[in-house]
Amino acid sequence: MINWIWMTMLITGLVFAMFTGRMEEVNEAIFEGAEEAVVLCFGLISILVFWLGMMRIAQEGGLLTLLSKVMSPIIRRLFPEVPKDHPAMGYILSNMTANMFGLGNAATPMGIKAMEQLKELNGGKDEASRSMITFLAINTASLTLIPTTVIAIRMTYDSENPGEIIGTTIAATAVAVISAIIIDRIFHWRRMQRARAK
Amino acid sequence: MAVFTTISMYIIPLLLFVILFSAIIKQVPAYETFVEGAKDGFQMAISIIPYLVAMLVAISVFRASGALDFILEGIRPVLAVIGVPTEIVPLAVMRPLSGTGALGVMSDLLDVHGPDSFIGRLASTMQGSTDTTLYVLTVYFGAVGIKKIGDSLKVGLLADLCGIAAAIFFVTLVFGSM
């Protein structure tokens, strides 16, 4: 699927540029896109190194296990495949907490760690497991409590009340997460049906 | 407002304090443990590069060629019928594709229409209430080497659609229509 989307975007773009005469812009875009990606990854190095270090301490200090124990009644239903005290739970939870407070930078390393654990649980296959899809769906819907970046940008544009969108953001994000969970369940159910039919 | 800036300023230091405190209680050698865990970070960031380059090049080619604008022009009249302001369409389409792109579109909307206008509030809510699906997918799966993504993208994009619809609904409900 991702292969198709990728190919479609590139080929459509290239063909389109021929007709619109925007080859020059496309030429620039190729290198700009590549550069942006590398700059992003290099920016990630500092964050990943720092937070993975901190998270290791949290793990050894028992914080992750504590977190997963406290939250497990709710989260276990979302991830029925993950055993109760598995480290994956702790990482999933710390990722969600970081996202909630708008700490996108701190959330990424924990999300990757969670994925790593989920992959291990799935026998190291290069295929996305049910829990991985659920985890990703919740992540892309982005559970936010305080949209810090947005508030900051609204301030720079002299908003009279930069924080007034917190309420609507929380409501919209909640709907997005709940829909993500429901849609994920529907797709899981469809996969099961198909597997049974075989 | 000051409350929120204060809260977000204290979260990370507080979190670090709690983590270090737990290390003292459990007698974990914090420094050595930190270095041990941090070693993975560099490798992880480097391993994401090919995935992100592939994705961002495709997106910027698609955008620069005018194909994205063409599609936007196509869906505008459809959305106008159900009362969605057409100015918001570029943001709704850009949000799942590119984080920096969406941030640019949102800033532009705030600049042109004002942050306290209907469109400004809608753009702010949309920006804050969903994440860049393609980025999250590329980075998370890329880092751990997942090649077969299953239903992930479909679920992610459908949830984005619900989030965007919810943003329109709640902003209209709370702040009135345009």
mmCIF file of C-alpha atoms in Angstrom:
data_model
loop_
_atom_site.group_PDB
_atom_site.id
_atom_site.type_symbol
_atom_site.label_atom_id
_atom_site.label_comp_id
_atom_site.label_asym_id
_atom_site.label_seq_id
_atom_site.Cartn_x
_atom_site.Cartn_y
_atom_site.Cartn_z
ATOM 1 C CA MET A 1 0.000 0.000 0.000
ATOM 2 C CA ILE A 2 2.699 2.481 0.988
ATOM 3 C CA ASN A 3 4.544 1.410 -2.143
ATOM 4 C CA TRP A 4 1.549 2.389 -4.255
ATOM 5 C CA ILE A 5 1.030 5.738 -2.595
ATOM 6 C CA TRP A 6 4.676 6.561 -2.969
ATOM 7 C CA MET A 7 4.813 5.616 -6.642
ATOM 8 C CA THR A 8 1.556 7.412 -7.395
ATOM 9 C CA MET A 9 2.728 10.640 -5.790
ATOM 10 C CA LEU A 10 6.031 10.605 -7.643
ATOM 11 C CA ILE A 11 4.730 9.574 -11.060
ATOM 12 C CA THR A 12 1.696 11.885 -10.907
ATOM 13 C CA GLY A 13 3.992 14.701 -9.865
ATOM 14 C CA LEU A 14 6.465 14.110 -12.673
ATOM 15 C CA VAL A 15 3.795 13.729 -15.356
ATOM 16 C CA PHE A 16 1.907 16.734 -14.051
ATOM 17 C CA ALA A 17 5.002 18.883 -14.149
ATOM 18 C CA MET A 18 5.416 18.122 -17.858
ATOM 19 C CA PHE A 19 1.972 19.526 -18.587
ATOM 20 C CA THR A 20 2.088 22.500 -16.242
ATOM 21 C CA GLY A 21 5.631 23.403 -17.199
ATOM 22 C CA ARG A 22 6.812 23.311 -13.608
ATOM 23 C CA MET A 23 9.846 21.117 -14.204
ATOM 24 C CA GLU A 24 12.120 23.681 -12.630
ATOM 25 C CA GLU A 25 10.105 23.701 -9.406
ATOM 26 C CA VAL A 26 10.068 19.901 -9.383
ATOM 27 C CA ASN A 27 13.829 19.766 -9.804
ATOM 28 C CA GLU A 28 14.209 22.001 -6.822
ATOM 29 C CA ALA A 29 11.612 20.055 -4.853
ATOM 30 C CA ILE A 30 13.531 16.797 -5.218
ATOM 31 C CA PHE A 31 16.588 18.187 -3.509
ATOM 32 C CA GLU A 32 14.664 20.264 -1.011
ATOM 33 C CA GLY A 33 12.636 17.233 0.062
ATOM 34 C CA ALA A 34 15.742 15.112 0.496
ATOM 35 C CA GLU A 35 17.487 17.839 2.439
ATOM 36 C CA GLU A 36 14.499 18.399 4.695
ATOM 37 C CA ALA A 37 14.436 14.696 5.534
ATOM 38 C CA VAL A 38 18.104 14.561 6.487
ATOM 39 C CA VAL A 39 17.874 17.768 8.512
ATOM 40 C CA LEU A 40 14.871 16.276 10.331
ATOM 41 C CA CYS A 41 16.774 13.086 11.124
ATOM 42 C CA PHE A 42 19.797 14.973 12.377
ATOM 43 C CA GLY A 43 17.531 17.024 14.583
ATOM 44 C CA LEU A 44 16.184 13.747 15.887
ATOM 45 C CA ILE A 45 19.637 12.478 16.921
ATOM 46 C CA SER A 46 19.959 14.763 19.938
ATOM 47 C CA ILE A 47 16.410 14.069 21.066
ATOM 48 C CA LEU A 48 16.629 10.313 20.560
ATOM 49 C CA VAL A 49 19.982 10.012 22.323
ATOM 50 C CA PHE A 50 18.833 12.048 25.302
ATOM 51 C CA TRP A 51 15.398 10.503 25.791
ATOM 52 C CA LEU A 52 16.440 6.932 25.179
ATOM 53 C CA GLY A 53 19.076 7.429 27.872
ATOM 54 C CA MET A 54 16.520 8.825 30.290
ATOM 55 C CA MET A 55 14.022 6.130 29.413
ATOM 56 C CA ARG A 56 16.557 3.420 30.181
ATOM 57 C CA ILE A 57 16.904 4.844 33.682
ATOM 58 C CA ALA A 58 13.101 4.970 33.972
ATOM 59 C CA GLN A 59 12.981 1.333 32.959
ATOM 60 C CA GLU A 60 15.694 0.179 35.361
ATOM 61 C CA GLY A 61 14.215 2.305 38.134
ATOM 62 C CA GLY A 62 10.897 0.525 37.692
ATOM 63 C CA LEU A 63 8.962 3.616 36.591
ATOM 64 C CA LEU A 64 7.773 2.078 33.335
ATOM 65 C CA THR A 65 6.449 -1.009 35.094
ATOM 66 C CA LEU A 66 4.723 1.190 37.654
ATOM 67 C CA LEU A 67 3.139 3.282 34.907
ATOM 68 C CA SER A 68 1.881 0.240 33.044
ATOM 69 C CA LYS A 69 0.497 -1.285 36.255
ATOM 70 C CA VAL A 70 -1.469 1.865 37.071
ATOM 71 C CA MET A 71 -2.878 2.313 33.583
ATOM 72 C CA SER A 72 -3.177 -1.307 32.508
ATOM 73 C CA PRO A 73 -6.938 -1.729 33.115
ATOM 74 C CA ILE A 74 -7.650 0.756 30.313
ATOM 75 C CA ILE A 75 -4.745 0.073 28.027
ATOM 76 C CA ARG A 76 -4.990 -3.715 28.230
ATOM 77 C CA ARG A 77 -8.296 -3.597 26.411
ATOM 78 C CA LEU A 78 -6.714 -1.625 23.611
ATOM 79 C CA PHE A 79 -3.787 -4.023 23.298
ATOM 80 C CA PRO A 80 -5.088 -7.476 24.167
ATOM 81 C CA GLU A 81 -2.039 -9.135 22.611
ATOM 82 C CA VAL A 82 0.454 -7.463 24.932
ATOM 83 C CA PRO A 83 1.133 -9.327 28.222
ATOM 84 C CA LYS A 84 0.354 -7.389 31.400
ATOM 85 C CA ASP A 85 3.815 -6.497 32.666
ATOM 86 C CA HIS A 86 5.580 -6.419 29.311
ATOM 87 C CA PRO A 87 7.939 -3.431 28.832
ATOM 88 C CA ALA A 88 6.024 -2.549 25.649
ATOM 89 C CA MET A 89 3.129 -1.370 27.846
ATOM 90 C CA GLY A 90 5.367 1.064 29.704
ATOM 91 C CA TYR A 91 6.723 2.516 26.487
ATOM 92 C CA ILE A 92 3.278 2.798 24.913
ATOM 93 C CA LEU A 93 2.040 4.647 27.984
ATOM 94 C CA SER A 94 4.974 7.019 28.253
ATOM 95 C CA ASN A 95 4.598 7.772 24.543
ATOM 96 C CA MET A 96 0.919 8.592 25.020
ATOM 97 C CA THR A 97 1.608 10.742 28.073
ATOM 98 C CA ALA A 98 4.298 12.705 26.244
ATOM 99 C CA ASN A 99 1.906 13.240 23.316
ATOM 100 C CA MET A 100 -0.822 14.450 25.623
ATOM 101 C CA PHE A 101 1.375 17.226 26.947
ATOM 102 C CA GLY A 102 2.486 18.205 23.489
ATOM 103 C CA LEU A 103 6.039 16.957 24.012
ATOM 104 C CA GLY A 104 6.246 15.616 20.476
ATOM 105 C CA ASN A 105 10.025 15.456 20.676
ATOM 106 C CA ALA A 106 10.034 13.295 23.754
ATOM 107 C CA ALA A 107 7.234 11.112 22.426
ATOM 108 C CA THR A 108 9.038 9.898 19.302
ATOM 109 C CA PRO A 109 11.841 7.906 21.017
ATOM 110 C CA MET A 110 9.323 6.220 23.305
ATOM 111 C CA GLY A 111 7.089 5.418 20.359
ATOM 112 C CA ILE A 112 9.975 3.821 18.496
ATOM 113 C CA LYS A 113 10.913 1.841 21.597
ATOM 114 C CA ALA A 114 7.325 0.657 21.918
ATOM 115 C CA MET A 115 7.341 -0.444 18.268
ATOM 116 C CA GLU A 116 10.583 -2.326 18.849
ATOM 117 C CA GLN A 117 9.041 -4.219 21.751
ATOM 118 C CA LEU A 118 5.873 -4.935 19.789
ATOM 119 C CA LYS A 119 7.970 -6.290 16.937
ATOM 120 C CA GLU A 120 9.745 -8.604 19.349
ATOM 121 C CA LEU A 121 6.384 -9.782 20.659
ATOM 122 C CA ASN A 122 5.394 -10.540 17.093
ATOM 123 C CA GLY A 123 8.417 -12.813 16.629
ATOM 124 C CA GLY A 124 10.533 -10.164 14.915
ATOM 125 C CA LYS A 125 8.582 -10.341 11.656
ATOM 126 C CA ASP A 126 8.716 -7.381 9.260
ATOM 127 C CA GLU A 127 4.939 -7.347 9.234
ATOM 128 C CA ALA A 128 2.782 -4.960 11.261
ATOM 129 C CA SER A 129 0.961 -6.802 14.052
ATOM 130 C CA ARG A 130 -2.494 -5.968 15.315
ATOM 131 C CA SER A 131 -1.106 -4.061 18.324
ATOM 132 C CA MET A 132 1.251 -2.093 16.081
ATOM 133 C CA ILE A 133 -1.621 -0.935 13.898
ATOM 134 C CA THR A 134 -3.646 0.082 16.961
ATOM 135 C CA PHE A 135 -0.682 1.917 18.454
ATOM 136 C CA LEU A 136 -0.013 3.743 15.214
ATOM 137 C CA ALA A 137 -3.663 4.676 14.749
ATOM 138 C CA ILE A 138 -3.838 6.257 18.222
ATOM 139 C CA ASN A 139 -0.578 8.040 17.564
ATOM 140 C CA THR A 140 -1.584 9.565 14.258
ATOM 141 C CA ALA A 141 -4.825 10.790 15.792
ATOM 142 C CA SER A 142 -2.556 12.507 18.339
ATOM 143 C CA LEU A 143 -4.066 12.639 21.794
ATOM 144 C CA THR A 144 -3.383 16.248 22.823
ATOM 145 C CA LEU A 145 -4.190 18.125 26.003
ATOM 146 C CA ILE A 146 -2.218 21.300 25.431
ATOM 147 C CA PRO A 147 -1.400 22.177 21.798
ATOM 148 C CA THR A 148 1.703 24.162 22.750
ATOM 149 C CA THR A 149 3.037 24.800 19.241
ATOM 150 C CA VAL A 150 -0.290 26.080 17.956
ATOM 151 C CA ILE A 151 -0.717 28.410 20.940
ATOM 152 C CA ALA A 152 2.778 29.771 20.388
ATOM 153 C CA ILE A 153 2.066 30.472 16.710
ATOM 154 C CA ARG A 154 -1.242 32.143 17.561
ATOM 155 C CA MET A 155 0.672 34.418 19.920
ATOM 156 C CA THR A 156 3.025 35.515 17.183
ATOM 157 C CA TYR A 157 0.021 36.518 15.071
ATOM 158 C CA ASP A 158 -1.298 38.696 17.932
ATOM 159 C CA SER A 159 -4.319 36.630 18.811
ATOM 160 C CA GLU A 160 -6.450 38.215 21.512
ATOM 161 C CA ASN A 161 -6.866 34.846 23.158
ATOM 162 C CA PRO A 162 -4.261 32.334 21.927
ATOM 163 C CA GLY A 163 -5.489 29.612 24.275
ATOM 164 C CA GLU A 164 -9.142 29.736 23.249
ATOM 165 C CA ILE A 165 -8.676 26.788 20.881
ATOM 166 C CA ILE A 166 -7.653 24.382 23.679
ATOM 167 C CA GLY A 167 -11.240 23.286 24.274
ATOM 168 C CA THR A 168 -12.069 22.624 20.640
ATOM 169 C CA THR A 169 -8.700 20.914 20.137
ATOM 170 C CA ILE A 170 -9.261 18.529 23.048
ATOM 171 C CA ALA A 171 -12.772 17.736 21.783
ATOM 172 C CA ALA A 172 -11.592 17.151 18.205
ATOM 173 C CA THR A 173 -8.602 15.087 19.292
ATOM 174 C CA ALA A 174 -10.822 12.942 21.514
ATOM 175 C CA VAL A 175 -13.154 12.239 18.595
ATOM 176 C CA ALA A 176 -10.149 11.456 16.392
ATOM 177 C CA VAL A 177 -8.729 8.969 18.905
ATOM 178 C CA ILE A 178 -12.071 7.276 19.530
ATOM 179 C CA SER A 179 -12.687 7.016 15.782
ATOM 180 C CA ALA A 180 -9.178 5.644 15.318
ATOM 181 C CA ILE A 181 -9.870 2.919 17.868
ATOM 182 C CA ILE A 182 -13.244 2.062 16.321
ATOM 183 C CA ILE A 183 -11.898 2.055 12.746
ATOM 184 C CA ASP A 184 -8.966 -0.061 13.887
ATOM 185 C CA ARG A 185 -11.376 -2.569 15.448
ATOM 186 C CA ILE A 186 -13.460 -2.706 12.271
ATOM 187 C CA PHE A 187 -10.382 -3.407 10.161
ATOM 188 C CA HIS A 188 -9.203 -6.037 12.643
ATOM 189 C CA TRP A 189 -12.613 -7.687 12.528
ATOM 190 C CA ARG A 190 -12.495 -7.706 8.714
ATOM 191 C CA ARG A 191 -9.047 -9.325 8.781
ATOM 192 C CA MET A 192 -10.363 -12.021 11.108
ATOM 193 C CA GLN A 193 -13.342 -12.654 8.835
ATOM 194 C CA ARG A 194 -11.063 -12.995 5.842
ATOM 195 C CA ALA A 195 -8.712 -15.319 7.702
ATOM 196 C CA ARG A 196 -11.650 -17.473 8.718
ATOM 197 C CA ALA A 197 -12.992 -17.611 5.162
ATOM 198 C CA LYS A 198 -9.737 -19.060 3.887
ATOM 199 C CA MET B 1 -2.591 31.548 29.424
ATOM 200 C CA ALA B 2 0.318 31.994 31.805
ATOM 201 C CA VAL B 3 -0.816 28.809 33.559
ATOM 202 C CA PHE B 4 -0.293 26.735 30.445
ATOM 203 C CA THR B 5 3.097 28.174 29.634
ATOM 204 C CA THR B 6 4.164 27.499 33.202
ATOM 205 C CA ILE B 7 2.836 23.942 33.116
ATOM 206 C CA SER B 8 4.550 23.098 29.866
ATOM 207 C CA MET B 9 7.757 24.661 31.159
ATOM 208 C CA TYR B 10 7.754 22.446 34.243
ATOM 209 C CA ILE B 11 6.712 19.121 32.731
ATOM 210 C CA ILE B 12 10.069 18.000 31.378
ATOM 211 C CA PRO B 13 12.206 19.046 34.364
ATOM 212 C CA LEU B 14 9.650 17.421 36.664
ATOM 213 C CA LEU B 15 9.704 14.232 34.623
ATOM 214 C CA LEU B 16 13.499 14.128 34.752
ATOM 215 C CA PHE B 17 13.376 14.641 38.497
ATOM 216 C CA VAL B 18 10.963 11.734 38.959
ATOM 217 C CA ILE B 19 13.101 9.466 36.759
ATOM 218 C CA LEU B 20 16.284 10.323 38.655
ATOM 219 C CA PHE B 21 14.502 9.964 41.968
ATOM 220 C CA SER B 22 13.396 6.447 41.035
ATOM 221 C CA ALA B 23 17.005 5.634 40.202
ATOM 222 C CA ILE B 24 18.097 6.711 43.689
ATOM 223 C CA ILE B 25 15.422 4.590 45.343
ATOM 224 C CA LYS B 26 16.184 1.511 43.266
ATOM 225 C CA GLN B 27 19.936 2.201 43.487
ATOM 226 C CA VAL B 28 20.340 2.197 39.720
ATOM 227 C CA PRO B 29 23.696 3.569 38.503
ATOM 228 C CA ALA B 30 21.996 6.443 36.650
ATOM 229 C CA TYR B 31 24.917 7.728 34.600
ATOM 230 C CA GLU B 32 26.002 4.341 33.254
ATOM 231 C CA THR B 33 22.394 3.369 32.549
ATOM 232 C CA PHE B 34 21.794 6.627 30.689
ATOM 233 C CA VAL B 35 24.812 6.137 28.449
ATOM 234 C CA GLU B 36 23.863 2.520 27.824
ATOM 235 C CA GLY B 37 20.350 3.467 26.678
ATOM 236 C CA ALA B 38 21.431 6.574 24.791
ATOM 237 C CA LYS B 39 23.756 4.560 22.536
ATOM 238 C CA ASP B 40 20.761 3.326 20.548
ATOM 239 C CA GLY B 41 19.649 6.852 19.736
ATOM 240 C CA PHE B 42 22.195 7.697 17.076
ATOM 241 C CA GLN B 43 21.778 4.438 15.207
ATOM 242 C CA MET B 44 18.025 4.866 15.323
ATOM 243 C CA ALA B 45 18.042 8.374 13.867
ATOM 244 C CA ILE B 46 20.389 7.343 11.048
ATOM 245 C CA SER B 47 18.308 4.289 10.167
ATOM 246 C CA ILE B 48 15.248 6.482 9.565
ATOM 247 C CA ILE B 49 16.970 8.637 6.911
ATOM 248 C CA PRO B 50 16.215 6.493 3.812
ATOM 249 C CA TYR B 51 12.530 6.178 4.700
ATOM 250 C CA LEU B 52 12.106 9.860 5.362
ATOM 251 C CA VAL B 53 14.033 10.943 2.252
ATOM 252 C CA ALA B 54 11.835 8.698 0.093
ATOM 253 C CA MET B 55 8.650 10.062 1.597
ATOM 254 C CA LEU B 56 9.522 13.744 1.725
ATOM 255 C CA VAL B 57 10.883 13.806 -1.834
ATOM 256 C CA ALA B 58 7.664 12.233 -3.140
ATOM 257 C CA ILE B 59 5.527 14.711 -1.222
ATOM 258 C CA SER B 60 7.487 17.772 -2.309
ATOM 259 C CA VAL B 61 7.503 16.642 -5.966
ATOM 260 C CA PHE B 62 3.766 16.078 -5.765
ATOM 261 C CA ARG B 63 3.247 19.527 -4.307
ATOM 262 C CA ALA B 64 5.667 21.419 -6.559
ATOM 263 C CA SER B 65 4.239 19.929 -9.759
ATOM 264 C CA GLY B 66 0.868 21.527 -9.084
ATOM 265 C CA ALA B 67 -0.860 18.147 -8.780
ATOM 266 C CA LEU B 68 -1.888 18.863 -5.195
ATOM 267 C CA ASP B 69 -3.435 22.221 -6.145
ATOM 268 C CA PHE B 70 -5.275 20.538 -8.997
ATOM 269 C CA ILE B 71 -6.848 18.004 -6.639
ATOM 270 C CA LEU B 72 -7.708 20.748 -4.161
ATOM 271 C CA GLU B 73 -9.504 22.728 -6.863
ATOM 272 C CA GLY B 74 -11.474 19.587 -7.636
ATOM 273 C CA ILE B 75 -12.768 18.989 -4.106
ATOM 274 C CA ARG B 76 -13.460 22.619 -3.258
ATOM 275 C CA PRO B 77 -16.940 22.872 -4.807
ATOM 276 C CA VAL B 78 -17.975 19.586 -3.207
ATOM 277 C CA LEU B 79 -17.029 20.848 0.252
ATOM 278 C CA ALA B 80 -18.629 24.236 -0.308
ATOM 279 C CA VAL B 81 -21.960 22.434 -0.634
ATOM 280 C CA ILE B 82 -21.740 21.053 2.921
ATOM 281 C CA GLY B 83 -20.635 24.405 4.319
ATOM 282 C CA VAL B 84 -16.921 23.796 4.758
ATOM 283 C CA PRO B 85 -14.927 26.950 3.996
ATOM 284 C CA THR B 86 -12.785 26.225 0.966
ATOM 285 C CA GLU B 87 -9.824 28.115 2.427
ATOM 286 C CA ILE B 88 -9.322 25.298 4.912
ATOM 287 C CA VAL B 89 -9.033 22.531 2.284
ATOM 288 C CA PRO B 90 -5.282 22.885 1.665
ATOM 289 C CA LEU B 91 -4.626 22.479 5.382
ATOM 290 C CA ALA B 92 -6.907 19.446 5.680
ATOM 291 C CA VAL B 93 -5.108 17.742 2.809
ATOM 292 C CA MET B 94 -1.633 18.798 3.913
ATOM 293 C CA ARG B 95 -1.986 17.854 7.586
ATOM 294 C CA PRO B 96 -1.642 14.051 7.205
ATOM 295 C CA LEU B 97 1.084 14.417 4.552
ATOM 296 C CA SER B 98 3.625 16.857 5.874
ATOM 297 C CA GLY B 99 4.088 18.420 9.317
ATOM 298 C CA THR B 100 6.195 21.375 8.188
ATOM 299 C CA GLY B 101 3.947 21.850 5.158
ATOM 300 C CA ALA B 102 0.848 21.980 7.342
ATOM 301 C CA LEU B 103 2.526 24.397 9.733
ATOM 302 C CA GLY B 104 3.280 26.645 6.784
ATOM 303 C CA VAL B 105 -0.303 26.519 5.486
ATOM 304 C CA MET B 106 -1.681 27.192 8.967
ATOM 305 C CA SER B 107 0.618 30.178 9.550
ATOM 306 C CA ASP B 108 -0.448 31.544 6.185
ATOM 307 C CA LEU B 109 -4.139 31.165 7.080
ATOM 308 C CA LEU B 110 -3.627 32.923 10.424
ATOM 309 C CA ASP B 111 -1.741 35.674 8.657
ATOM 310 C CA VAL B 112 -4.359 36.257 5.948
ATOM 311 C CA HIS B 113 -7.579 35.749 7.943
ATOM 312 C CA GLY B 114 -6.389 36.600 11.459
ATOM 313 C CA PRO B 115 -5.989 34.106 14.325
ATOM 314 C CA ASP B 116 -9.335 35.045 15.885
ATOM 315 C CA SER B 117 -11.402 34.609 12.727
ATOM 316 C CA PHE B 118 -13.481 31.489 12.078
ATOM 317 C CA ILE B 119 -10.890 30.175 9.636
ATOM 318 C CA GLY B 120 -8.061 31.056 12.014
ATOM 319 C CA ARG B 121 -9.666 29.144 14.873
ATOM 320 C CA LEU B 122 -10.531 26.224 12.642
ATOM 321 C CA ALA B 123 -6.979 26.052 11.295
ATOM 322 C CA SER B 124 -5.555 26.171 14.836
ATOM 323 C CA THR B 125 -7.859 23.410 16.043
ATOM 324 C CA MET B 126 -7.118 21.219 13.041
ATOM 325 C CA GLN B 127 -3.393 21.701 13.403
ATOM 326 C CA GLY B 128 -3.468 20.785 17.080
ATOM 327 C CA SER B 129 -5.874 17.893 16.988
ATOM 328 C CA THR B 130 -4.191 15.471 14.611
ATOM 329 C CA ASP B 131 -0.684 14.362 13.765
ATOM 330 C CA THR B 132 1.124 13.833 10.469
ATOM 331 C CA THR B 133 0.091 10.264 9.715
ATOM 332 C CA LEU B 134 2.617 9.648 6.961
ATOM 333 C CA TYR B 135 5.471 10.950 9.118
ATOM 334 C CA VAL B 136 4.560 8.890 12.172
ATOM 335 C CA LEU B 137 4.171 5.812 9.988
ATOM 336 C CA THR B 138 7.477 6.366 8.185
ATOM 337 C CA VAL B 139 9.480 7.074 11.323
ATOM 338 C CA TYR B 140 8.020 4.411 13.636
ATOM 339 C CA PHE B 141 7.928 1.593 11.122
ATOM 340 C CA GLY B 142 11.151 2.688 9.437
ATOM 341 C CA ALA B 143 13.093 2.670 12.686
ATOM 342 C CA VAL B 144 12.207 -0.916 13.547
ATOM 343 C CA GLY B 145 12.093 -2.247 9.984
ATOM 344 C CA ILE B 146 8.434 -3.015 9.402
ATOM 345 C CA LYS B 147 7.891 -3.482 5.669
ATOM 346 C CA LYS B 148 4.357 -4.849 5.453
ATOM 347 C CA ILE B 149 2.230 -2.130 6.976
ATOM 348 C CA GLY B 150 -1.128 -3.919 6.838
ATOM 349 C CA ASP B 151 -4.129 -1.669 7.389
ATOM 350 C CA SER B 152 -2.098 0.999 9.229
ATOM 351 C CA LEU B 153 -2.302 3.721 6.594
ATOM 352 C CA LYS B 154 -5.992 3.193 5.891
ATOM 353 C CA VAL B 155 -6.861 3.327 9.589
ATOM 354 C CA GLY B 156 -4.650 6.390 10.118
ATOM 355 C CA LEU B 157 -6.083 8.370 7.208
ATOM 356 C CA LEU B 158 -9.696 7.509 8.043
ATOM 357 C CA ALA B 159 -9.097 8.643 11.623
ATOM 358 C CA ASP B 160 -7.619 11.888 10.264
ATOM 359 C CA LEU B 161 -10.792 12.435 8.288
ATOM 360 C CA CYS B 162 -12.879 11.986 11.447
ATOM 361 C CA GLY B 163 -10.576 14.365 13.325
ATOM 362 C CA ILE B 164 -10.908 17.034 10.652
ATOM 363 C CA ALA B 165 -14.690 16.662 10.561
ATOM 364 C CA ALA B 166 -14.758 16.878 14.360
ATOM 365 C CA ALA B 167 -12.630 20.043 14.278
ATOM 366 C CA ILE B 168 -15.099 21.696 11.875
ATOM 367 C CA PHE B 169 -18.030 20.566 14.016
ATOM 368 C CA PHE B 170 -16.658 21.767 17.358
ATOM 369 C CA VAL B 171 -15.331 25.083 16.078
ATOM 370 C CA THR B 172 -18.736 25.847 14.515
ATOM 371 C CA LEU B 173 -20.454 24.771 17.735
ATOM 372 C CA VAL B 174 -18.272 26.820 20.081
ATOM 373 C CA PHE B 175 -17.482 29.918 18.038
ATOM 374 C CA GLY B 176 -20.459 30.009 15.674
ATOM 375 C CA SER B 177 -20.296 29.662 11.910
ATOM 376 C CA MET B 178 -18.383 31.981 9.652
#
